[in-house]
PDB file of C-alpha atoms in Angstrom:
ATOM      1  CA  THR A   1      56.099   6.088 -61.781  1.00  0.00           C
ATOM      2  CA  GLY A   2      54.530   5.128 -65.056  1.00  0.00           C
ATOM      3  CA  LEU A   3      52.262   3.710 -63.652  1.00  0.00           C
ATOM      4  CA  ASP A   4      49.602   5.937 -64.309  1.00  0.00           C
ATOM      5  CA  ARG A   5      50.681   6.218 -67.741  1.00  0.00           C
ATOM      6  CA  LYS A   6      47.963   4.499 -69.878  1.00  0.00           C
ATOM      7  CA  ILE A   7      49.877   1.566 -71.884  1.00  0.00           C
ATOM      8  CA  SER A   8      48.277  -1.237 -74.730  1.00  0.00           C
ATOM      9  CA  PHE A   9      48.902  -4.518 -74.434  1.00  0.00           C
ATOM     10  CA  MET A  10      46.779  -5.670 -77.278  1.00  0.00           C
ATOM     11  CA  PRO A  11      48.781  -6.828 -80.259  1.00  0.00           C
ATOM     12  CA  SER A  12      46.655  -5.109 -83.321  1.00  0.00           C
ATOM     13  CA  GLN A  13      43.427  -7.487 -84.987  1.00  0.00           C
ATOM     14  CA  ASN A  14      45.863  -9.044 -87.103  1.00  0.00           C
ATOM     15  CA  ASP A  15      48.688 -10.734 -84.780  1.00  0.00           C
ATOM     16  CA  GLN A  16      45.631 -11.938 -82.183  1.00  0.00           C
ATOM     17  CA  ARG A  17      45.580 -14.707 -83.841  1.00  0.00           C
ATOM     18  CA  LEU A  18      49.311 -15.493 -83.805  1.00  0.00           C
ATOM     19  CA  PHE A  19      49.871 -15.760 -79.930  1.00  0.00           C
ATOM     20  CA  HIS A  20      48.798 -17.930 -77.621  1.00  0.00           C
ATOM     21  CA  ASP A  21      47.879 -17.869 -74.593  1.00  0.00           C
ATOM     22  CA  ASP A  22      50.889 -17.892 -73.108  1.00  0.00           C
ATOM     23  CA  ALA A  23      53.086 -15.393 -76.084  1.00  0.00           C
ATOM     24  CA  MET A  24      49.814 -13.300 -75.025  1.00  0.00           C
ATOM     25  CA  THR A  25      51.300 -12.974 -71.566  1.00  0.00           C
ATOM     26  CA  GLU A  26      55.241 -12.992 -73.189  1.00  0.00           C
ATOM     27  CA  PHE A  27      53.704  -9.760 -74.867  1.00  0.00           C
ATOM     28  CA  ILE A  28      52.363  -8.712 -72.023  1.00  0.00           C
ATOM     29  CA  LYS A  29      55.348  -8.463 -69.940  1.00  0.00           C
ATOM     30  CA  TYR A  30      57.174  -7.049 -72.640  1.00  0.00           C
ATOM     31  CA  ARG A  31      55.225  -3.881 -73.208  1.00  0.00           C
ATOM     32  CA  VAL A  32      54.511  -3.459 -69.617  1.00  0.00           C
ATOM     33  CA  LYS A  33      58.643  -3.470 -68.989  1.00  0.00           C
ATOM     34  CA  GLU A  34      59.566  -1.314 -72.777  1.00  0.00           C
ATOM     35  CA  GLU A  35      56.564   1.114 -70.382  1.00  0.00           C
ATOM     36  CA  ASN A  36      58.663   0.895 -66.910  1.00  0.00           C
ATOM     37  CA  PRO A  37      61.020  -1.275 -66.298  1.00  0.00           C
ATOM     38  CA  ASN A  38      60.749  -1.051 -62.877  1.00  0.00           C
ATOM     39  CA  PHE A  39      57.314  -2.100 -62.983  1.00  0.00           C
ATOM     40  CA  SER A  40      56.410  -5.099 -60.768  1.00  0.00           C
ATOM     41  CA  GLU A  41      58.977  -3.105 -58.003  1.00  0.00           C
ATOM     42  CA  ASP A  42      56.710  -0.515 -57.771  1.00  0.00           C
ATOM     43  CA  LEU A  43      53.606  -2.921 -58.006  1.00  0.00           C
ATOM     44  CA  ARG A  44      55.093  -4.779 -55.275  1.00  0.00           C
ATOM     45  CA  HIS A  45      55.783  -1.494 -52.881  1.00  0.00           C
ATOM     46  CA  GLU A  46      51.844  -0.183 -53.844  1.00  0.00           C
ATOM     47  CA  GLU A  47      50.803  -3.641 -53.017  1.00  0.00           C
ATOM     48  CA  LEU A  48      52.331  -4.423 -49.475  1.00  0.00           C
ATOM     49  CA  THR A  49      51.493  -0.673 -48.401  1.00  0.00           C
ATOM     50  CA  ASP A  50      47.886  -0.950 -49.074  1.00  0.00           C
ATOM     51  CA  LEU A  51      47.937  -4.517 -47.106  1.00  0.00           C
ATOM     52  CA  ARG A  52      50.195  -2.057 -44.134  1.00  0.00           C
ATOM     53  CA  LYS A  53      47.010   0.970 -44.569  1.00  0.00           C
ATOM     54  CA  PHE A  54      44.420  -1.904 -44.339  1.00  0.00           C
ATOM     55  CA  LEU A  55      45.677  -4.031 -40.964  1.00  0.00           C
ATOM     56  CA  SER A  56      47.160  -1.301 -39.349  1.00  0.00           C
ATOM     57  CA  SER A  57      43.756  -0.137 -38.304  1.00  0.00           C
ATOM     58  CA  ASN A  58      42.908  -3.384 -36.680  1.00  0.00           C
ATOM     59  CA  ILE A  59      46.639  -4.039 -35.330  1.00  0.00           C
ATOM     60  CA  ASN A  60      49.639  -3.310 -34.417  1.00  0.00           C
ATOM     61  CA  ILE A  61      52.629  -3.499 -37.255  1.00  0.00           C
ATOM     62  CA  PRO A  62      56.175  -2.014 -36.234  1.00  0.00           C
ATOM     63  CA  GLY A  63      57.633  -1.035 -38.760  1.00  0.00           C
ATOM     64  CA  GLU A  64      57.913  -2.468 -42.622  1.00  0.00           C
ATOM     65  CA  LEU A  65      57.094  -5.441 -43.450  1.00  0.00           C
ATOM     66  CA  ALA A  66      59.582  -6.473 -44.471  1.00  0.00           C
ATOM     67  CA  ARG A  67      59.391 -10.238 -43.641  1.00  0.00           C
ATOM     68  CA  ILE A  68      56.306 -11.779 -44.164  1.00  0.00           C
ATOM     69  CA  GLU A  69      55.669 -15.565 -42.904  1.00  0.00           C
ATOM     70  CA  CYS A  70      52.494 -17.950 -44.087  1.00  0.00           C
ATOM     71  CA  PHE A  71      51.845 -21.672 -42.334  1.00  0.00           C
ATOM     72  CA  ASP A  72      49.389 -23.880 -43.604  1.00  0.00           C
ATOM     73  CA  VAL A  73      48.748 -27.756 -41.338  1.00  0.00           C
ATOM     74  CA  ALA A  74      46.676 -30.586 -43.551  1.00  0.00           C
ATOM     75  CA  HIS A  75      46.787 -33.916 -43.916  1.00  0.00           C
ATOM     76  CA  LEU A  76      45.016 -37.044 -44.968  1.00  0.00           C
ATOM     77  CA  ALA A  77      42.440 -38.000 -43.364  1.00  0.00           C
ATOM     78  CA  GLY A  78      43.716 -37.301 -39.945  1.00  0.00           C
ATOM     79  CA  THR A  79      47.190 -39.576 -41.065  1.00  0.00           C
ATOM     80  CA  ASN A  80      50.356 -38.176 -42.050  1.00  0.00           C
ATOM     81  CA  PRO A  81      50.060 -34.392 -39.827  1.00  0.00           C
ATOM     82  CA  THR A  82      52.101 -31.616 -41.411  1.00  0.00           C
ATOM     83  CA  ALA A  83      52.516 -28.214 -41.869  1.00  0.00           C
ATOM     84  CA  SER A  84      54.444 -25.363 -44.393  1.00  0.00           C
ATOM     85  CA  MET A  85      55.715 -22.629 -43.905  1.00  0.00           C
ATOM     86  CA  VAL A  86      56.359 -19.881 -46.946  1.00  0.00           C
ATOM     87  CA  THR A  87      58.081 -16.154 -46.463  1.00  0.00           C
ATOM     88  CA  PHE A  88      58.222 -13.488 -48.268  1.00  0.00           C
ATOM     89  CA  VAL A  89      60.192 -11.005 -47.760  1.00  0.00           C
ATOM     90  CA  ASN A  90      60.128  -7.019 -49.695  1.00  0.00           C
ATOM     91  CA  GLY A  91      57.105  -8.943 -51.096  1.00  0.00           C
ATOM     92  CA  GLU A  92      59.517 -12.075 -52.934  1.00  0.00           C
ATOM     93  CA  PRO A  93      58.914 -15.748 -52.189  1.00  0.00           C
ATOM     94  CA  GLU A  94      62.256 -16.277 -51.028  1.00  0.00           C
ATOM     95  CA  LYS A  95      62.655 -20.150 -51.879  1.00  0.00           C
ATOM     96  CA  SER A  96      65.212 -20.470 -49.422  1.00  0.00           C
ATOM     97  CA  TYR A  97      63.298 -19.878 -46.167  1.00  0.00           C
ATOM     98  CA  TYR A  98      60.263 -22.725 -46.834  1.00  0.00           C
ATOM     99  CA  ARG A  99      59.801 -25.065 -43.887  1.00  0.00           C
ATOM    100  CA  HIS A 100      57.321 -28.025 -43.777  1.00  0.00           C
ATOM    101  CA  PHE A 101      57.385 -29.595 -40.784  1.00  0.00           C
ATOM    102  CA  ARG A 102      55.970 -33.602 -39.954  1.00  0.00           C
ATOM    103  CA  MET A 103      54.288 -33.322 -36.683  1.00  0.00           C
ATOM    104  CA  ARG A 104      55.790 -34.849 -33.477  1.00  0.00           C
ATOM    105  CA  THR A 105      52.738 -34.502 -31.410  1.00  0.00           C
ATOM    106  CA  LYS A 106      50.863 -37.883 -30.755  1.00  0.00           C
ATOM    107  CA  LYS A 107      48.383 -36.918 -28.325  1.00  0.00           C
ATOM    108  CA  SER A 108      45.779 -34.723 -30.802  1.00  0.00           C
ATOM    109  CA  ARG A 109      45.834 -34.209 -34.479  1.00  0.00           C
ATOM    110  CA  SER A 110      43.356 -30.791 -34.438  1.00  0.00           C
ATOM    111  CA  ASP A 111      44.368 -28.132 -36.702  1.00  0.00           C
ATOM    112  CA  THR A 112      45.286 -25.916 -34.141  1.00  0.00           C
ATOM    113  CA  ASP A 113      46.843 -28.768 -31.586  1.00  0.00           C
ATOM    114  CA  MET A 114      48.976 -28.809 -34.507  1.00  0.00           C
ATOM    115  CA  ILE A 115      49.294 -25.185 -36.108  1.00  0.00           C
ATOM    116  CA  GLU A 116      50.285 -25.022 -31.282  1.00  0.00           C
ATOM    117  CA  GLU A 117      53.076 -27.187 -31.883  1.00  0.00           C
ATOM    118  CA  VAL A 118      54.282 -25.352 -35.380  1.00  0.00           C
ATOM    119  CA  PHE A 119      54.570 -21.567 -33.531  1.00  0.00           C
ATOM    120  CA  LYS A 120      56.019 -23.604 -30.640  1.00  0.00           C
ATOM    121  CA  ARG A 121      58.611 -25.067 -32.689  1.00  0.00           C
ATOM    122  CA  ARG A 122      58.747 -22.320 -35.288  1.00  0.00           C
ATOM    123  CA  LEU A 123      59.855 -19.379 -31.762  1.00  0.00           C
ATOM    124  CA  MET A 124      62.682 -21.569 -31.068  1.00  0.00           C
ATOM    125  CA  HIS A 125      64.441 -19.964 -34.027  1.00  0.00           C
ATOM    126  CA  LEU A 126      64.158 -16.957 -34.322  1.00  0.00           C
ATOM    127  CA  GLY A 127      68.174 -16.513 -33.822  1.00  0.00           C
ATOM    128  CA  ASP A 128      68.761 -18.465 -37.592  1.00  0.00           C
ATOM    129  CA  TRP A 129      66.035 -18.324 -39.597  1.00  0.00           C
ATOM    130  CA  GLY A 130      64.809 -14.423 -39.045  1.00  0.00           C
ATOM    131  CA  GLU A 131      62.253 -12.466 -36.789  1.00  0.00           C
ATOM    132  CA  PRO A 132      58.634 -11.647 -39.312  1.00  0.00           C
ATOM    133  CA  ASN A 133      57.014  -8.497 -39.597  1.00  0.00           C
ATOM    134  CA  LEU A 134      53.797 -10.314 -39.943  1.00  0.00           C
ATOM    135  CA  ILE A 135      52.140 -13.031 -39.552  1.00  0.00           C
ATOM    136  CA  ILE A 136      49.090 -15.113 -41.701  1.00  0.00           C
ATOM    137  CA  VAL A 137      47.512 -18.268 -40.550  1.00  0.00           C
ATOM    138  CA  ASP A 138      45.534 -19.687 -43.021  1.00  0.00           C
ATOM    139  CA  GLY A 139      41.938 -20.162 -41.070  1.00  0.00           C
ATOM    140  CA  GLY A 140      39.919 -18.544 -38.700  1.00  0.00           C
ATOM    141  CA  LYS A 141      39.008 -17.627 -35.369  1.00  0.00           C
ATOM    142  CA  PRO A 142      40.403 -20.583 -33.648  1.00  0.00           C
ATOM    143  CA  GLN A 143      43.643 -21.367 -35.658  1.00  0.00           C
ATOM    144  CA  VAL A 144      44.414 -17.587 -35.055  1.00  0.00           C
ATOM    145  CA  SER A 145      43.818 -18.400 -31.087  1.00  0.00           C
ATOM    146  CA  ALA A 146      46.084 -21.161 -31.318  1.00  0.00           C
ATOM    147  CA  ALA A 147      48.915 -19.618 -32.629  1.00  0.00           C
ATOM    148  CA  SER A 148      48.110 -16.745 -30.606  1.00  0.00           C
ATOM    149  CA  LYS A 149      49.055 -18.644 -27.387  1.00  0.00           C
ATOM    150  CA  ALA A 150      52.550 -19.337 -29.015  1.00  0.00           C
ATOM    151  CA  VAL A 151      53.131 -16.274 -31.001  1.00  0.00           C
ATOM    152  CA  GLY A 152      52.262 -13.963 -27.712  1.00  0.00           C
ATOM    153  CA  GLU A 153      52.148  -9.767 -28.430  1.00  0.00           C
ATOM    154  CA  GLY A 154      55.527  -9.168 -29.582  1.00  0.00           C
ATOM    155  CA  ILE A 155      54.585  -9.847 -34.152  1.00  0.00           C
ATOM    156  CA  ALA A 156      51.699  -9.569 -35.266  1.00  0.00           C
ATOM    157  CA  LEU A 157      49.302 -12.218 -36.508  1.00  0.00           C
ATOM    158  CA  VAL A 158      46.227 -12.538 -39.141  1.00  0.00           C
ATOM    159  CA  GLY A 159      44.023 -14.904 -40.382  1.00  0.00           C
ATOM    160  CA  LEU A 160      42.559 -16.138 -43.601  1.00  0.00           C
ATOM    161  CA  ALA A 161      39.535 -17.646 -43.060  1.00  0.00           C
ATOM    162  CA  LYS A 162      38.799 -18.846 -46.197  1.00  0.00           C
ATOM    163  CA  ARG A 163      34.673 -18.995 -46.352  1.00  0.00           C
ATOM    164  CA  PHE A 164      35.584 -15.325 -48.115  1.00  0.00           C
ATOM    165  CA  GLU A 165      38.783 -14.996 -47.708  1.00  0.00           C
ATOM    166  CA  THR A 166      37.938 -13.001 -44.181  1.00  0.00           C
ATOM    167  CA  VAL A 167      41.101 -11.298 -42.723  1.00  0.00           C
ATOM    168  CA  VAL A 168      41.134 -12.435 -38.557  1.00  0.00           C
ATOM    169  CA  PHE A 169      42.958 -10.920 -36.756  1.00  0.00           C
ATOM    170  CA  LYS A 170      42.729 -11.132 -32.280  1.00  0.00           C
ATOM    171  CA  LYS A 171      42.969  -7.279 -30.257  1.00  0.00           C
ATOM    172  CA  GLY A 172      42.885  -8.021 -27.203  1.00  0.00           C
ATOM    173  CA  ASN A 173      40.584 -10.819 -26.166  1.00  0.00           C
ATOM    174  CA  GLU A 174      37.715 -10.595 -29.131  1.00  0.00           C
ATOM    175  CA  PHE A 175      38.124 -10.929 -32.865  1.00  0.00           C
TER     176      PHE A 175
END
């Protein structure tokens, strides 16, 4: 695959002083492509395989990780609540599937209420937006619990807690 070969990324000492950070990045990209033209595809495939291995010991993911959707909610001191959805297809961000949600519910501005609303609205569009294989929510147990109320058992769901980038998942009624 080319991943097991040693690649020399660094220019000679004399050339280093000529490079700025951007130029160095471009030089590295050039050397990687020169050594393995499929490097980014190989790396993406390897990362998706590693993610699947990590998650499969804890949750059931039917099929391939072809479509991953990531959700985050935000507000400014309780005002202007919004949420966003970013979609990855085969490990690549698909910008045409980016969605922005303005919160309609006025009764509560908590993250969990907003997540529940976003997922109810998202699930109404499974036919035209496609069905994800995995959903990642920015948040811990409360956010995953709120999302799982709306999503149910049909789609794999995990949370990414900010404190130590801990992966949170629900198995039955436990985390």
